Tab-separated table of C-alpha atoms and ligand atoms in Angstrom:
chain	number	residue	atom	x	y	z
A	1	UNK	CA	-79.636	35.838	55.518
A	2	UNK	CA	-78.781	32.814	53.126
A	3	UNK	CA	-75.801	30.984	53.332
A	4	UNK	CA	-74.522	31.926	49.495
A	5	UNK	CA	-74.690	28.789	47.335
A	6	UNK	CA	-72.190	28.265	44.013
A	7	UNK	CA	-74.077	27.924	40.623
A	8	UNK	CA	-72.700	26.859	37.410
A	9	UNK	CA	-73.957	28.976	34.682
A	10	UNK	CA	-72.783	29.523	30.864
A	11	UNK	CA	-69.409	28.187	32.159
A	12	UNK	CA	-69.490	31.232	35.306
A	13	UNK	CA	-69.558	30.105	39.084
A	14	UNK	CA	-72.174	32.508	40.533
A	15	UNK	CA	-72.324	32.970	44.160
A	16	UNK	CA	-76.023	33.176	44.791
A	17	UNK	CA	-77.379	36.240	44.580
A	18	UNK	CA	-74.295	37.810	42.028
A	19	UNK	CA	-75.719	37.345	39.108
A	20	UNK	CA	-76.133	41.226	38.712
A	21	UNK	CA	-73.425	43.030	36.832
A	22	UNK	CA	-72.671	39.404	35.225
A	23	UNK	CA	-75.452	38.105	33.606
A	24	UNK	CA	-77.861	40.810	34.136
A	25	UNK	CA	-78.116	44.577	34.929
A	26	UNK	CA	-81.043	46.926	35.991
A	27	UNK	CA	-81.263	50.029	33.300
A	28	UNK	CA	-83.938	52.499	32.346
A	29	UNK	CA	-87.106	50.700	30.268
A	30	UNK	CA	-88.650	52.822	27.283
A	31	UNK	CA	-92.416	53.375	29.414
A	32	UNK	CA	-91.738	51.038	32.224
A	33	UNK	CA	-89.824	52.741	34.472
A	34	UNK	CA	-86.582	50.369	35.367
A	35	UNK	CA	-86.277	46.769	34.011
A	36	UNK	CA	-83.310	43.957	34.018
A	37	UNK	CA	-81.618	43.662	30.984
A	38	UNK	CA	-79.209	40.569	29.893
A	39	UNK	CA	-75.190	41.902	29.834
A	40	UNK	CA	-74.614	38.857	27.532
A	41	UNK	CA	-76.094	35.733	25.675
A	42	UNK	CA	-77.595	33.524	28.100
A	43	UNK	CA	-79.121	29.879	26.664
A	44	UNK	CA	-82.143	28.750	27.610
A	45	UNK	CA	-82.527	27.230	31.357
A	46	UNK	CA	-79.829	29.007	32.813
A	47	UNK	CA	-80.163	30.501	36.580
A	48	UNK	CA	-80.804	34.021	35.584
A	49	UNK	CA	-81.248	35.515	39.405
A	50	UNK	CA	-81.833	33.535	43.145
A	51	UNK	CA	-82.381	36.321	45.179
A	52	UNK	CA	-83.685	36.425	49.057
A	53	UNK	CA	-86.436	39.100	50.003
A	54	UNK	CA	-85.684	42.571	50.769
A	55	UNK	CA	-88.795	42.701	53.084
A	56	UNK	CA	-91.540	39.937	53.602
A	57	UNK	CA	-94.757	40.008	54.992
A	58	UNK	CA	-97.196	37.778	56.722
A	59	UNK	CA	-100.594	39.677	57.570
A	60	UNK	CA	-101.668	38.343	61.442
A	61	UNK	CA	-104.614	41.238	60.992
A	62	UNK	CA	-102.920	43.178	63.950
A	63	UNK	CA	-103.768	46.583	64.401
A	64	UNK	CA	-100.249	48.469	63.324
A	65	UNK	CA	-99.596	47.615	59.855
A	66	UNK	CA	-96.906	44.751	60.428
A	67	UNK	CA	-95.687	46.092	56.834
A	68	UNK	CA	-94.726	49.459	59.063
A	69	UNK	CA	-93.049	47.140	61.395
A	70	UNK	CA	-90.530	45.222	58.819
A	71	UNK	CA	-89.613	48.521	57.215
A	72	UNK	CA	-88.718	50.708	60.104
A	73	UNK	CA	-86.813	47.162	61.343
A	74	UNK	CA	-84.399	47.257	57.783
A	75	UNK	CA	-81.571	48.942	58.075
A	76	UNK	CA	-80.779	52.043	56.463
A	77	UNK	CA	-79.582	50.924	53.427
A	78	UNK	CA	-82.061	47.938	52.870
A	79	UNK	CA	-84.810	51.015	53.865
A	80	UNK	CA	-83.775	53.106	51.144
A	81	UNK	CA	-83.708	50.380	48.703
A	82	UNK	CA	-87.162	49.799	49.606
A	83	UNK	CA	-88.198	52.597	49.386
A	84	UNK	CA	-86.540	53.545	45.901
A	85	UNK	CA	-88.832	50.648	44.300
A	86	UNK	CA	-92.185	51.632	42.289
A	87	UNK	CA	-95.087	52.465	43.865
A	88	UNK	CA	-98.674	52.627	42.172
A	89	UNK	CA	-101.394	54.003	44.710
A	90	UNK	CA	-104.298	51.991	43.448
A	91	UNK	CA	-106.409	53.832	46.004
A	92	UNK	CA	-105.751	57.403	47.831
A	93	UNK	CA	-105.880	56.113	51.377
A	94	UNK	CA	-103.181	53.397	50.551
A	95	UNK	CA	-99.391	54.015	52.314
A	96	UNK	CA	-96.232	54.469	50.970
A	97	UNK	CA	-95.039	51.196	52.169
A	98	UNK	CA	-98.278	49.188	50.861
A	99	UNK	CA	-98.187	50.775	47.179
A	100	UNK	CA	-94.334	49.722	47.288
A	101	UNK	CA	-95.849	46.150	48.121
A	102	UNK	CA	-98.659	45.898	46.264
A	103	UNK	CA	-96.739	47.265	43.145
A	104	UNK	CA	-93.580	44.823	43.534
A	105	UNK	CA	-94.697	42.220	45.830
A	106	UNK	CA	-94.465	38.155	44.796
A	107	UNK	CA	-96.225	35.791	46.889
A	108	UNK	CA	-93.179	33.375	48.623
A	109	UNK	CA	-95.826	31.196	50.100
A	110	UNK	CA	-99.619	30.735	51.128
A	111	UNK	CA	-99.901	33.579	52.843
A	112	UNK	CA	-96.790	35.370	52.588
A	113	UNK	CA	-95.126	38.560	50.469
A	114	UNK	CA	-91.728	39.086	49.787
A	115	UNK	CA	-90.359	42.284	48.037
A	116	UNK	CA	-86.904	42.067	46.399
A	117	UNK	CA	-84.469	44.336	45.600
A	118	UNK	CA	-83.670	43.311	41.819
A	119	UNK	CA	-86.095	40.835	41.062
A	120	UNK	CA	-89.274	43.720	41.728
A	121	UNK	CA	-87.374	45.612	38.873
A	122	UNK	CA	-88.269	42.567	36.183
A	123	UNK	CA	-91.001	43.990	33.699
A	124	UNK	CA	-94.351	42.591	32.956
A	125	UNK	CA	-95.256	40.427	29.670
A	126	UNK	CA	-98.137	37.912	28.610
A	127	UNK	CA	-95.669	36.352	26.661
A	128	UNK	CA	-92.287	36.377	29.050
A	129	UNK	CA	-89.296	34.869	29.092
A	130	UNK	CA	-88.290	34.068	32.205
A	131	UNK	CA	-90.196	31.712	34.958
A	132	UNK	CA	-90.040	31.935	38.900
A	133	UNK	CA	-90.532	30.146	41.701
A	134	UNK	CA	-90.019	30.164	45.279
A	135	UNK	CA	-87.135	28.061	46.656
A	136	UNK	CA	-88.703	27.247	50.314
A	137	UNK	CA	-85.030	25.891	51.537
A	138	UNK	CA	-82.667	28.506	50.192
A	139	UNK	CA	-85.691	31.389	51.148
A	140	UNK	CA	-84.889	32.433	47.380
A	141	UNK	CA	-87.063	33.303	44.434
A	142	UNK	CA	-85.617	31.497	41.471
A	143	UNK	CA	-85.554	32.600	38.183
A	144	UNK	CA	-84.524	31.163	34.919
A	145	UNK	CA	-84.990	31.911	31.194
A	146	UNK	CA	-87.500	30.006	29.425
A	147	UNK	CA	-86.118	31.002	25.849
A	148	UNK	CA	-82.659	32.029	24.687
A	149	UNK	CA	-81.727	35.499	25.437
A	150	UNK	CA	-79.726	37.741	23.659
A	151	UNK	CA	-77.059	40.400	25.375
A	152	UNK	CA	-79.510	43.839	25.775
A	153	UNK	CA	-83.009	41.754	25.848
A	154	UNK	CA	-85.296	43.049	28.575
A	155	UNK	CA	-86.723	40.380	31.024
A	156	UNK	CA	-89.924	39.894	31.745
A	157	UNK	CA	-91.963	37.252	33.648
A	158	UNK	CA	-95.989	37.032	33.766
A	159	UNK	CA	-96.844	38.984	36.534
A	160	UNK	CA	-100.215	36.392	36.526
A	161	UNK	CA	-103.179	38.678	35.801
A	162	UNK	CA	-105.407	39.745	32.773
A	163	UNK	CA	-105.161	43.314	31.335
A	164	UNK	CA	-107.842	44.970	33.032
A	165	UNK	CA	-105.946	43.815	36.553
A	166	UNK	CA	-102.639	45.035	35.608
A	167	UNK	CA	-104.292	48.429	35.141
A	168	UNK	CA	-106.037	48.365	37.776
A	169	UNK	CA	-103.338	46.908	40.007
A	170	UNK	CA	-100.352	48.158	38.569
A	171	UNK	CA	-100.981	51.047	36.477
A	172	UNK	CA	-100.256	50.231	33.244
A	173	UNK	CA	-102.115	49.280	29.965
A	174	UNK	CA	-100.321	46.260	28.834
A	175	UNK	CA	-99.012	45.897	25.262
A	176	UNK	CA	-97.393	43.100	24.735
A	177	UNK	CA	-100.384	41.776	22.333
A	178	UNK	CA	-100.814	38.284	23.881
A	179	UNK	CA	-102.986	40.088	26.898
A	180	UNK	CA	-105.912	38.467	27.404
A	181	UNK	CA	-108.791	40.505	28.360
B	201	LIG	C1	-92.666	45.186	39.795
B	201	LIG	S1	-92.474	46.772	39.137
B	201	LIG	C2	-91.359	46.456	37.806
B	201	LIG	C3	-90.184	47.398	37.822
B	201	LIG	C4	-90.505	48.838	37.507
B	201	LIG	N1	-90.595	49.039	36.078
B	201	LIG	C5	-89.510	49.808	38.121
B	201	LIG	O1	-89.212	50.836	37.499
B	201	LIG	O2	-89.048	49.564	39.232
B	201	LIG	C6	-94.046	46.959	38.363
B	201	LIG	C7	-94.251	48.276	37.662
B	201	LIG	O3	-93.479	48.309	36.466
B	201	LIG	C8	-94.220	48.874	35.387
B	201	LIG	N2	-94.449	47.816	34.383
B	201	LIG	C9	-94.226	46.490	34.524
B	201	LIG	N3	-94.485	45.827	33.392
B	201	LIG	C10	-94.901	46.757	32.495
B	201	LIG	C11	-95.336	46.701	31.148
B	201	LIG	N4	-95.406	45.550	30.475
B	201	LIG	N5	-95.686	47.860	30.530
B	201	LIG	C12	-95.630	49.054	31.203
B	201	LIG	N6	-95.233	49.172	32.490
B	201	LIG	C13	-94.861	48.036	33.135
B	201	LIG	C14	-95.517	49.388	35.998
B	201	LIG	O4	-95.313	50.720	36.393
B	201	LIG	C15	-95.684	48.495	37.220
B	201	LIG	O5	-96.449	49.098	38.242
């Protein structure tokens, strides 16, 4: 659990994670499923969402899926949430709990996964506009908008792989127009 930190942000002291509901909101995406959507006008640069992992995952190559392990350990509430994320099963043999990862995970180190509640909701573009990155001291990925936004825009962040990946890997045939093949 992180100790929650005080941002300053378009003139609104955020307590780290609480940007949702103020700055940004999870609502139905035409095609996509769910997406976060900005509530307001937020300038360029601002702290759009620091959120901690729901579940992370660091693969020792032990026997019982250590994925299996860190779910059954949430608690009920932080199971369900998991559980309510996306899944794509990129191959038939492929669990519940590893098409939830595979589908929403972001890497929060070398060899390390974290899935989040609210930031595995943020849609997919070649062009986005909003940039992450893993905050190794707070154990928060950071994200902040790397053009203006404007109250109702979707955002999106590049999820780092060509189009024939995404398909492959997430399920969907990007059209954002900037994919490269
Ligand atoms: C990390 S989740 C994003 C949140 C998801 N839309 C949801 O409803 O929870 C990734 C999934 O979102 C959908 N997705 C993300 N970006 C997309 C895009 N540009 N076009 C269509 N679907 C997209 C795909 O189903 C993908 O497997």
């Amino acid at each position: 659990m992180t100790t929650p930190i005080e941002y300053i942000v378009d003139d609104i002291v955020l307590r780290s994670p609480e940007t949702l509901g103020i700055l940004i909101e999870v609502q139905r995406s035409v095609g996509k499923g769910y997406g976060v959507f900005a509530t307001k006008n937020i300038p360029v640069g601002s702290l759009i969402l620091s959120e901690a992992p729901l579940v992370v995952l660091i693969d020792h190559g032990s026997r019982v899926d250590p994925l299996d392990t860190a779910v059954n350990a949430l608690s009920p509430a932080r199971r369900k949430a998991y559980r309510r994320l996306c899944s794509y099963r990129h191959r038939p043999s492929e669990t519940l709990n590893r098409s939830i990862l595979y589908s929403n995970g972001f890497a929060v180190g070398e060899t390390t996964t974290g899935v989040f509640e609210l930031a595995s909701r943020i849609n997919h573009s070649c062009t986005p506009n909003c940039a992450f990155a893993w905050n190794e001291e707070l154990g928060t990925m950071v994200f902040k908008n790397c053009c203006e936004l404007s109250q109702g825009q979707e955002l999106t962040i590049n999820y780092g792989h060509h189009k024939g990946h995404l398909k492959k890997f997430y399920g969907f045939e990007c059209d954002c127009g900037s994919c490269t093949e």
